[in-house]
Tab-separated table of C-alpha atoms and ligand atoms in Angstrom:
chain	number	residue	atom	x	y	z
N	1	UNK	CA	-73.208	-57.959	45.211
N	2	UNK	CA	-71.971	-57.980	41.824
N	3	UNK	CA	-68.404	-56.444	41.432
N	4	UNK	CA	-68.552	-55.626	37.689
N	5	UNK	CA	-72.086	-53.923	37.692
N	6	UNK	CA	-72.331	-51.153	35.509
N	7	UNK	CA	-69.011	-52.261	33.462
N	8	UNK	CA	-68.319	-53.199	29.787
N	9	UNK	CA	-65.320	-55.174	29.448
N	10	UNK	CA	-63.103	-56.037	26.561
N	11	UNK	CA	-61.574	-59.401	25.574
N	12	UNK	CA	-59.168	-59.737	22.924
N	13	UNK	CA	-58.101	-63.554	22.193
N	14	UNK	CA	-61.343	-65.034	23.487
N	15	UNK	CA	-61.194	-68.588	22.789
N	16	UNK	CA	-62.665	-71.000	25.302
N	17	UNK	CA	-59.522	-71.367	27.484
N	18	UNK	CA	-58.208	-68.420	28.806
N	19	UNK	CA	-59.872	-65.377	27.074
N	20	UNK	CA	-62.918	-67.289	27.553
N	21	UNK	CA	-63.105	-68.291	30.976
N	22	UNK	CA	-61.679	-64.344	31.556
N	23	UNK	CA	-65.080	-63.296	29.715
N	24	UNK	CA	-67.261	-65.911	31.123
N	25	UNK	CA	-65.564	-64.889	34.976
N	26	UNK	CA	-66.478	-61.182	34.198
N	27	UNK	CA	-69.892	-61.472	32.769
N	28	UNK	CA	-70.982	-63.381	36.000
N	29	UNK	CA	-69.635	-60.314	38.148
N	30	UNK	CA	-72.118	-58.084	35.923
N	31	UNK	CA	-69.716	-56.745	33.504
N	32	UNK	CA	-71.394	-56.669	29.872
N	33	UNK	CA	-68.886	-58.027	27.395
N	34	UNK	CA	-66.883	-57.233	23.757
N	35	UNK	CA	-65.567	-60.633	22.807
N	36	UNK	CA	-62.941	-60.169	20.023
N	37	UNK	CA	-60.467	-62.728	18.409
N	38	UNK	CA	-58.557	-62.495	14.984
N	39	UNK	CA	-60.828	-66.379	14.135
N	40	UNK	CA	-64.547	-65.898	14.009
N	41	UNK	CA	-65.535	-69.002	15.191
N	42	UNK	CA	-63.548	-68.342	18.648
N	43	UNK	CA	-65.426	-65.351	18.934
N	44	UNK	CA	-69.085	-66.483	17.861
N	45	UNK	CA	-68.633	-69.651	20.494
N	46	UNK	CA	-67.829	-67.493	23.442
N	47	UNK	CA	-70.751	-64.743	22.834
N	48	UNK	CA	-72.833	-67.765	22.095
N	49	UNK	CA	-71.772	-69.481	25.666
N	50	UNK	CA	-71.846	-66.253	27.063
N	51	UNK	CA	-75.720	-65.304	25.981
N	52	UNK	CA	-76.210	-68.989	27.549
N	53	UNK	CA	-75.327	-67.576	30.510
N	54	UNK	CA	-78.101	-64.757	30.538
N	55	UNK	CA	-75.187	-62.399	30.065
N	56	UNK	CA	-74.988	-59.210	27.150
N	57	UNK	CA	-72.389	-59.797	24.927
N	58	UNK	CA	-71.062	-59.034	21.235
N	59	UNK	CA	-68.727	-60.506	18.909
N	60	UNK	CA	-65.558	-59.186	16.844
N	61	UNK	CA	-63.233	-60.420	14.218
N	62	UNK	CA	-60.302	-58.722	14.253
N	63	UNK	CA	-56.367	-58.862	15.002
N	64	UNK	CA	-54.670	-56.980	17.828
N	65	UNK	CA	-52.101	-56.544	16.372
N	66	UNK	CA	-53.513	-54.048	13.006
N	67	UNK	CA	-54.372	-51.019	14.190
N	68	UNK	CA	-57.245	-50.059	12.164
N	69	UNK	CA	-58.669	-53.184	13.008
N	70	UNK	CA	-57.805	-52.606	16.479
N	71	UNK	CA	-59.433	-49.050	16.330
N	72	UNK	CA	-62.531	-49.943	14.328
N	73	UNK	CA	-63.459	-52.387	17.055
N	74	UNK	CA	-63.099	-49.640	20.383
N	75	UNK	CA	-64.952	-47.312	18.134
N	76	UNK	CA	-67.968	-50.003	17.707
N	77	UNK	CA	-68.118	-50.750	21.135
N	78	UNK	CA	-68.055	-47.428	22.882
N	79	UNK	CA	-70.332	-46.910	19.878
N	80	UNK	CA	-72.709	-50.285	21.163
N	81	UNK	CA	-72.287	-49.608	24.793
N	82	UNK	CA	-70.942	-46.115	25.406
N	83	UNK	CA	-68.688	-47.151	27.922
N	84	UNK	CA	-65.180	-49.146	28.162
N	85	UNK	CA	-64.105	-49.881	32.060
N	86	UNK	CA	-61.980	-52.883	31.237
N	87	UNK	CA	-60.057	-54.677	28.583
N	88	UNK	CA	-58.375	-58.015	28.999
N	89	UNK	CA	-56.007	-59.110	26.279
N	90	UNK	CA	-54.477	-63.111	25.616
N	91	UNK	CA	-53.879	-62.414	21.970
N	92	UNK	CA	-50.800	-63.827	20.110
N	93	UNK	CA	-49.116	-66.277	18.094
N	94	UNK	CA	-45.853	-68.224	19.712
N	95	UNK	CA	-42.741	-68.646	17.072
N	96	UNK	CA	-40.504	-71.530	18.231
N	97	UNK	CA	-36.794	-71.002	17.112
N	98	UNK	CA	-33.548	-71.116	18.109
N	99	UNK	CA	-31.337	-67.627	17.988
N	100	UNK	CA	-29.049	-68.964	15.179
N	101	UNK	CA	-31.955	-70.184	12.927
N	102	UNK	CA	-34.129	-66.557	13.661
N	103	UNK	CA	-36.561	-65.859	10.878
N	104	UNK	CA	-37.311	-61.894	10.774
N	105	UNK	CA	-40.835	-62.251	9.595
N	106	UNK	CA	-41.312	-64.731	12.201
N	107	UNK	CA	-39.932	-62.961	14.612
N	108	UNK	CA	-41.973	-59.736	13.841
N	109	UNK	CA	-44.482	-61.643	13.803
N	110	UNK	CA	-44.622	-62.692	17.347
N	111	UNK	CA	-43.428	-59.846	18.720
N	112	UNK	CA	-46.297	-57.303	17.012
N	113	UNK	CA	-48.675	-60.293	18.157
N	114	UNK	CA	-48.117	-60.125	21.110
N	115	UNK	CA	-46.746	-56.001	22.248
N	116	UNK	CA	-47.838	-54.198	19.228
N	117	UNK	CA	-51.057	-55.461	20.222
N	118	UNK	CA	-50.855	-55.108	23.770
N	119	UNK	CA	-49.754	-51.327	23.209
N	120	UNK	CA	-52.517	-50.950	20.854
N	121	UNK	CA	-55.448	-52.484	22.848
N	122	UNK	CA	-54.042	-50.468	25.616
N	123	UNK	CA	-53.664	-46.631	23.072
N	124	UNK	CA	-57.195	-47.321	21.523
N	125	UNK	CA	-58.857	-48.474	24.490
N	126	UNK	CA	-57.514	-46.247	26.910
N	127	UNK	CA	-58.500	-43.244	24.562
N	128	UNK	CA	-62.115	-44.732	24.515
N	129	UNK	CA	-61.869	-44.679	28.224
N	130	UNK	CA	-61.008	-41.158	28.407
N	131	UNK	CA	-63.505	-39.850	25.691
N	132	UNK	CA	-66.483	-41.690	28.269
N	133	UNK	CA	-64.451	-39.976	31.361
N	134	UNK	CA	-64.154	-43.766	32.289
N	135	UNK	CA	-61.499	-44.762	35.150
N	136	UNK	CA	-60.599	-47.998	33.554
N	137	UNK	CA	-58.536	-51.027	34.194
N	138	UNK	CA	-55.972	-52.510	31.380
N	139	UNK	CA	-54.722	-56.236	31.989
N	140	UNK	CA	-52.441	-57.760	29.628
N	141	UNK	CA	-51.754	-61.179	30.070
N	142	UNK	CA	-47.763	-62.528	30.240
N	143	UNK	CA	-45.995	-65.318	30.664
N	144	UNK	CA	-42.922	-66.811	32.560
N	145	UNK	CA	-41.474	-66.269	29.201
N	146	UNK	CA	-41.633	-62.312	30.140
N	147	UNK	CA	-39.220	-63.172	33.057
N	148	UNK	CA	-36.832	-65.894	32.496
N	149	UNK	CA	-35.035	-66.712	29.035
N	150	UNK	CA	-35.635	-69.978	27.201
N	151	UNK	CA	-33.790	-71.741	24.618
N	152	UNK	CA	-35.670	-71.819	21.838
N	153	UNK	CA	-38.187	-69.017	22.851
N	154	UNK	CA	-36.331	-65.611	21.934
N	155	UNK	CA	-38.890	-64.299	19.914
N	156	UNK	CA	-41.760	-65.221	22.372
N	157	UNK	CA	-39.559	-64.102	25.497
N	158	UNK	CA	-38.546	-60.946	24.044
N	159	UNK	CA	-42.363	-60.120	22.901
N	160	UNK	CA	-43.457	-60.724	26.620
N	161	UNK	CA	-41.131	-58.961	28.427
N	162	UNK	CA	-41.719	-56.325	26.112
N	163	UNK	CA	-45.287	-56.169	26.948
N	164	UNK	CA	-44.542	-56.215	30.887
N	165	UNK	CA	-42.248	-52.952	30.772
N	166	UNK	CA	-44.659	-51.505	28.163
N	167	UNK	CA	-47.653	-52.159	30.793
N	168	UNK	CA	-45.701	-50.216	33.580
N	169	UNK	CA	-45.070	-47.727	31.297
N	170	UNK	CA	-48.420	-47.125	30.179
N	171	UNK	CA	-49.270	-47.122	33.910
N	172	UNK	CA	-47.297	-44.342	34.077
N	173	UNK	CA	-48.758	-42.388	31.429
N	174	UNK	CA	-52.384	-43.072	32.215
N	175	UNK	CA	-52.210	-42.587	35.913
N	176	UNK	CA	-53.527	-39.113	35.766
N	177	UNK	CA	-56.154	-40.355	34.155
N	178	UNK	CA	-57.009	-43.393	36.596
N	179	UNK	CA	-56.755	-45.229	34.359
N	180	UNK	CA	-54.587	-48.656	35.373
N	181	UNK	CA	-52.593	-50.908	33.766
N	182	UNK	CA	-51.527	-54.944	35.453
N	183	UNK	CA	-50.217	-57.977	34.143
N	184	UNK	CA	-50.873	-61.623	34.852
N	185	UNK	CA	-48.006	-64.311	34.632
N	186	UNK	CA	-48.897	-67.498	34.252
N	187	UNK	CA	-46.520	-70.416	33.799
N	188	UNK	CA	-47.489	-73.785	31.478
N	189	UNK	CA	-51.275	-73.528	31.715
N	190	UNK	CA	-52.738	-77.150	32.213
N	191	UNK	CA	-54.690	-76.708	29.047
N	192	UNK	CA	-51.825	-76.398	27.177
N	193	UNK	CA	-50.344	-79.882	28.734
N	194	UNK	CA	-53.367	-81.852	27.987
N	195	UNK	CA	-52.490	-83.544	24.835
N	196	UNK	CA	-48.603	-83.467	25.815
N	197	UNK	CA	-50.159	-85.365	29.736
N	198	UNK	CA	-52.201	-87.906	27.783
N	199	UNK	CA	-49.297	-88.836	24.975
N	200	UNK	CA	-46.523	-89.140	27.958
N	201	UNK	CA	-48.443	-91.376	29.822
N	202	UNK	CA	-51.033	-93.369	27.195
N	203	UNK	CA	-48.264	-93.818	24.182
N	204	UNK	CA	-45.690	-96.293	25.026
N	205	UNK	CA	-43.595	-94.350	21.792
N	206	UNK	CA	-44.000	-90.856	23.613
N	207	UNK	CA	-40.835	-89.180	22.265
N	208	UNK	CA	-39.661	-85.364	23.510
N	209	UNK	CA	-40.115	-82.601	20.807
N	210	UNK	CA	-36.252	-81.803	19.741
N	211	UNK	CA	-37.132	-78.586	20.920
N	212	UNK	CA	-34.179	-77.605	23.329
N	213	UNK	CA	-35.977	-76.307	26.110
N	214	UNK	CA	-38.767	-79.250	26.602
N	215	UNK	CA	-38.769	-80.764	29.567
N	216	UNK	CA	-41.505	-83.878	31.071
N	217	UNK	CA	-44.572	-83.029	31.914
N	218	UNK	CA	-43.684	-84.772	35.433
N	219	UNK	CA	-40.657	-82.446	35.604
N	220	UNK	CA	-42.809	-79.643	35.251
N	221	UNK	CA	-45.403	-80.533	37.497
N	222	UNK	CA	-42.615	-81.522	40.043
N	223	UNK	CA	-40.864	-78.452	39.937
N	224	UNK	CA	-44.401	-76.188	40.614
N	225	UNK	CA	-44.382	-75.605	45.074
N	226	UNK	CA	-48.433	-76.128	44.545
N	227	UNK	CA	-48.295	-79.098	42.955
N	228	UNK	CA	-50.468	-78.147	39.431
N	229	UNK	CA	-50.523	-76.519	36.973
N	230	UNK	CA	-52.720	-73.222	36.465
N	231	UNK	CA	-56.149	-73.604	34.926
N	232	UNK	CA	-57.833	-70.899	32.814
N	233	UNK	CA	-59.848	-69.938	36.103
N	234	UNK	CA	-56.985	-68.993	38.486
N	235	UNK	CA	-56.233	-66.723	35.952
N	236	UNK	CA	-59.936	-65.286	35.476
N	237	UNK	CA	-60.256	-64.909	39.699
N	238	UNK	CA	-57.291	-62.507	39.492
N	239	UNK	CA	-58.459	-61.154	35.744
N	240	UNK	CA	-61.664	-60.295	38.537
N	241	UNK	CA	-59.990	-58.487	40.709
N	242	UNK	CA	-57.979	-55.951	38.163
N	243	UNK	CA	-60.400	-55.398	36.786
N	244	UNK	CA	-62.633	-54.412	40.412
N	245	UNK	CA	-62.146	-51.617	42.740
N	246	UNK	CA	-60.607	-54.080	45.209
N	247	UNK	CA	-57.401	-53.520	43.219
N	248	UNK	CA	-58.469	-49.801	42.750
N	249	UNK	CA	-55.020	-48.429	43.987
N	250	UNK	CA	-53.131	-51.353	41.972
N	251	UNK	CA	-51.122	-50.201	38.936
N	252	UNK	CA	-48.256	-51.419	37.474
N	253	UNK	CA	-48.287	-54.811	38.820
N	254	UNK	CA	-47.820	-58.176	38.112
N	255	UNK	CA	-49.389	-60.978	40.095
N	256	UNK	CA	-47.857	-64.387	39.292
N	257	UNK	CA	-50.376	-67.151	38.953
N	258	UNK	CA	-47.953	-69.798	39.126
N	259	UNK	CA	-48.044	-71.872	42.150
N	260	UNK	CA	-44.657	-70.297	43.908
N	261	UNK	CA	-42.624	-71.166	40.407
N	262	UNK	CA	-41.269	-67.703	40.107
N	263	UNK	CA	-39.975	-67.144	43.866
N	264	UNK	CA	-38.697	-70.888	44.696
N	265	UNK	CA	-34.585	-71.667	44.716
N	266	UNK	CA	-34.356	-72.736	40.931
N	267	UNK	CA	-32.464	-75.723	41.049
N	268	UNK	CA	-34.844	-77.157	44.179
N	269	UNK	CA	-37.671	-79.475	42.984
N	270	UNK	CA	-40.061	-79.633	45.475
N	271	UNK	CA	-42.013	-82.789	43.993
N	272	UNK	CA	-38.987	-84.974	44.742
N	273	UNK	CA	-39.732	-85.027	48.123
N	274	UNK	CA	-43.082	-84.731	48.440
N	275	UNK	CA	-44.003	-87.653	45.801
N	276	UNK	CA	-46.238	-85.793	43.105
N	277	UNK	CA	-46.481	-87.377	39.923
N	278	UNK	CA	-47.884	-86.644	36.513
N	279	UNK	CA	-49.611	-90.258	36.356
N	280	UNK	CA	-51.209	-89.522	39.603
N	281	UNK	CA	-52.281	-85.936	38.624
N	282	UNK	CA	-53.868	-86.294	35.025
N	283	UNK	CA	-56.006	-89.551	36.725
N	284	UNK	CA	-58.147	-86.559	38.194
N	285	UNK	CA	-58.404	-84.366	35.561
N	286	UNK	CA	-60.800	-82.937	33.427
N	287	UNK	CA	-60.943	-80.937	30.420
N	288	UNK	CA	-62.341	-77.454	31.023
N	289	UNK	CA	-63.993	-74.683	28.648
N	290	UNK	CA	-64.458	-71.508	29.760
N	291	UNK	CA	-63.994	-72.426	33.284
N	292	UNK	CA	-66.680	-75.257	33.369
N	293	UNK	CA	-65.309	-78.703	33.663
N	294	UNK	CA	-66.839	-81.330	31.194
N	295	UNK	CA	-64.979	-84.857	30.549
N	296	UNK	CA	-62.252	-86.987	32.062
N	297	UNK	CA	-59.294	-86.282	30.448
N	298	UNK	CA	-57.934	-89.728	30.417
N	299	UNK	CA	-60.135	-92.991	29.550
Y	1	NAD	N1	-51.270	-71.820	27.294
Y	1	NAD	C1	-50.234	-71.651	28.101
Y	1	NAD	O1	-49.620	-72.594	28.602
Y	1	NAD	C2	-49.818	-70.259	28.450
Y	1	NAD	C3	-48.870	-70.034	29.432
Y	1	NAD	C4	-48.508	-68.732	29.746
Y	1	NAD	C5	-49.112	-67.694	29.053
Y	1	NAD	N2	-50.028	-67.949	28.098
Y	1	NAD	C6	-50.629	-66.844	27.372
Y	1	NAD	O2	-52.031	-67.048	27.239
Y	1	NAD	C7	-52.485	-66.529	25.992
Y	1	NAD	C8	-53.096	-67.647	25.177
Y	1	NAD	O3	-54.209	-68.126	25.876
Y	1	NAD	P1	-54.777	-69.594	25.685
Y	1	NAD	O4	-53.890	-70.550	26.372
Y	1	NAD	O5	-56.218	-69.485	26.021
Y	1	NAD	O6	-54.550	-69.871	24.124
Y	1	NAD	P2	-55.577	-70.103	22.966
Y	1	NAD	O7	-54.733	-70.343	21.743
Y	1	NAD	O8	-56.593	-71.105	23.351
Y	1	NAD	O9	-56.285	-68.672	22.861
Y	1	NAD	C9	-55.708	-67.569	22.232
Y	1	NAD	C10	-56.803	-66.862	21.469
Y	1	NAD	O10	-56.250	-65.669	20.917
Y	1	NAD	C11	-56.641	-65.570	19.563
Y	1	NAD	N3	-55.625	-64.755	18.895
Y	1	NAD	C12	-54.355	-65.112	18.585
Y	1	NAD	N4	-53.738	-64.099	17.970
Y	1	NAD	C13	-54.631	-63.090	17.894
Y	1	NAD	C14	-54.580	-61.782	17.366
Y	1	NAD	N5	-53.474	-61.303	16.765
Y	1	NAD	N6	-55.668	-60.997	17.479
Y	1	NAD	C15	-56.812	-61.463	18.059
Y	1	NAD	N7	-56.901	-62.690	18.560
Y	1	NAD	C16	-55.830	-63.493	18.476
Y	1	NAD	C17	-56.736	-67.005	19.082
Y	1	NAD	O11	-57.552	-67.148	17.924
Y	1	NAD	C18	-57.321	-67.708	20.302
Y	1	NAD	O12	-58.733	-67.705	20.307
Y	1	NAD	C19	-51.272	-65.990	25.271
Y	1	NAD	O13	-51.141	-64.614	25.544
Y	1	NAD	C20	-50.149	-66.780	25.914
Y	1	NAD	O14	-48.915	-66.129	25.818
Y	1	NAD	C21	-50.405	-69.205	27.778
């Protein structure tokens, strides 16, 4: 059976990787689908993959983080559908800096990118939700940035852990309604590591970013207990559940999607012993959009 029949779900930051796949993964469970990103094109491609798919869905340009914008697009959906059960939201826009070299518009920036929009995603839709007498399910999605500082990261770290104690908050206030609100923490998704994989081990000149807190790729991948990194789909499967009734007396959580990261001894790498490598690893890959795996990512 279908575990999203019946449902209209929200995306906001719906390109092909994560928000995408997160669409794509909901549509199949019978959830009809909003698709809304601040670039058109991201937007048009997913609805266009997604009617592919024999599934309903609509496209939005807007950002998440202007609330009229933010407003108009609830408003045209419960308008469209007359229903919201679900919203998913992976917008926002990293700023690299260190502390010392902060700039404030920057800084806003990322951090109304990424929990302005989350509390406004969360205020408009959960209103929607109540209007329809909807019991609905909010996931925003983190980052290990909302749980461990990084050098270099300030203004992304501060923005995500804002957005985690903003989610249990907002649990909190729309409990009475049953209406929930959970997080997903991912660490480095692969996606992100594909160009970095293929320069560290194709370009003989590979040279580390100067930004403080890079580290290899093989570090990375070494330091993860399951051996990879996560791919856009580990995050849809639990973006599924949220959003289900299997998680129907789940609020306020976060579920790490990180291989063990988060709960291992920091300093052990458990890669050392066990011989993972990055060479080894990216021989088997292959790029993925919206959870569908298409090329080789290396020659
Ligand atoms: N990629 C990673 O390694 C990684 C790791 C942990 C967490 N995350 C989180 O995942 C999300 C990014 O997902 P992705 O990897 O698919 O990235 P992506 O850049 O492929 O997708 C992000 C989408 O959000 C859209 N977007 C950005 N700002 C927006 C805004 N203000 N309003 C509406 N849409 C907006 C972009 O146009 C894009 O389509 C972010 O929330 C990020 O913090 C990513």
């Amino acid at each position: 059976m279908k575990r999203l029949k019946n449902k209209v779900a929200m995306v906001f930051g719906a390109g092909p990787n994560i928000g995408g796949t997160v669409a794509h993964f909901l549509a199949r469970e019978g959830a009809r689908l909003v698709v809304v990103d601040i670039d058109q094109a991201n937007a048009d491609k997913t609805v266009e993959f997604l009617r592919s798919k024999g599934s309903e869905a609509i496209a939005f340009t807007a950002d998440s983080a202007r609330e009229d914008q933010v407003a108009h697009v609830v408003a045209e959906s419960l308008k469209h559908y007359g229903q919201i059960d679900i919203v998913f939201n992976a917008s926002g826009k990293i700023h690299w800096s260190p502390v010392t070299e902060m700039d404030v518009a920057k800084w806003q920036e990322c951090l109304m990118s990424y929990s302005t929009a989350g509390m406004l995603t969360t205020k408009h839709a959960a209103r929607a939700m109540i209007a329809a007498g909807r019991r609905g399910s909010i996931i925003h999605l983190l980052s290990t940035a909302a749980h461990f500082g990084e050098a270099s990261g300030a203004a992304y770290t501060a923005a995500k852990g804002a957005l985690l104690n903003f989610s249990r908050s907002a649990a909190m206030d729309l409990a009475h309604n049953g209406i929930r609100v959970n997080t997903i923490t991912p660490c480095g998704m692969e996606h992100n590591l594909w160009g970095q994989m293929r320069d560290e081990i194709v370009d003989p000149n590979f040279r580390r970013p100067e930004r403080r807190s890079f580290y290899s790729r093989d570090d990375f991948l070494k330091s993860i207990p399951l051996e990879r990194f996560p791919r856009a789909s580990d995050i849809a499967w639990a973006a599924v559940f949220l959003a289900s009734e299997e998680s129907s007396f789940i609020t306020g959580a976060d579920i790490p999607v990180d291989g063990g990261l988060r709960f291992k001894y920091p300093a052990w790498r458990p890669g050392d012993s066990t011989g993972v490598n990055i060479k080894d690893y990216a021989k088997e890959l292959r790029i993925t959009r919206f959870g569908e795996e298409g090329e080789k990512l290396l020659p």
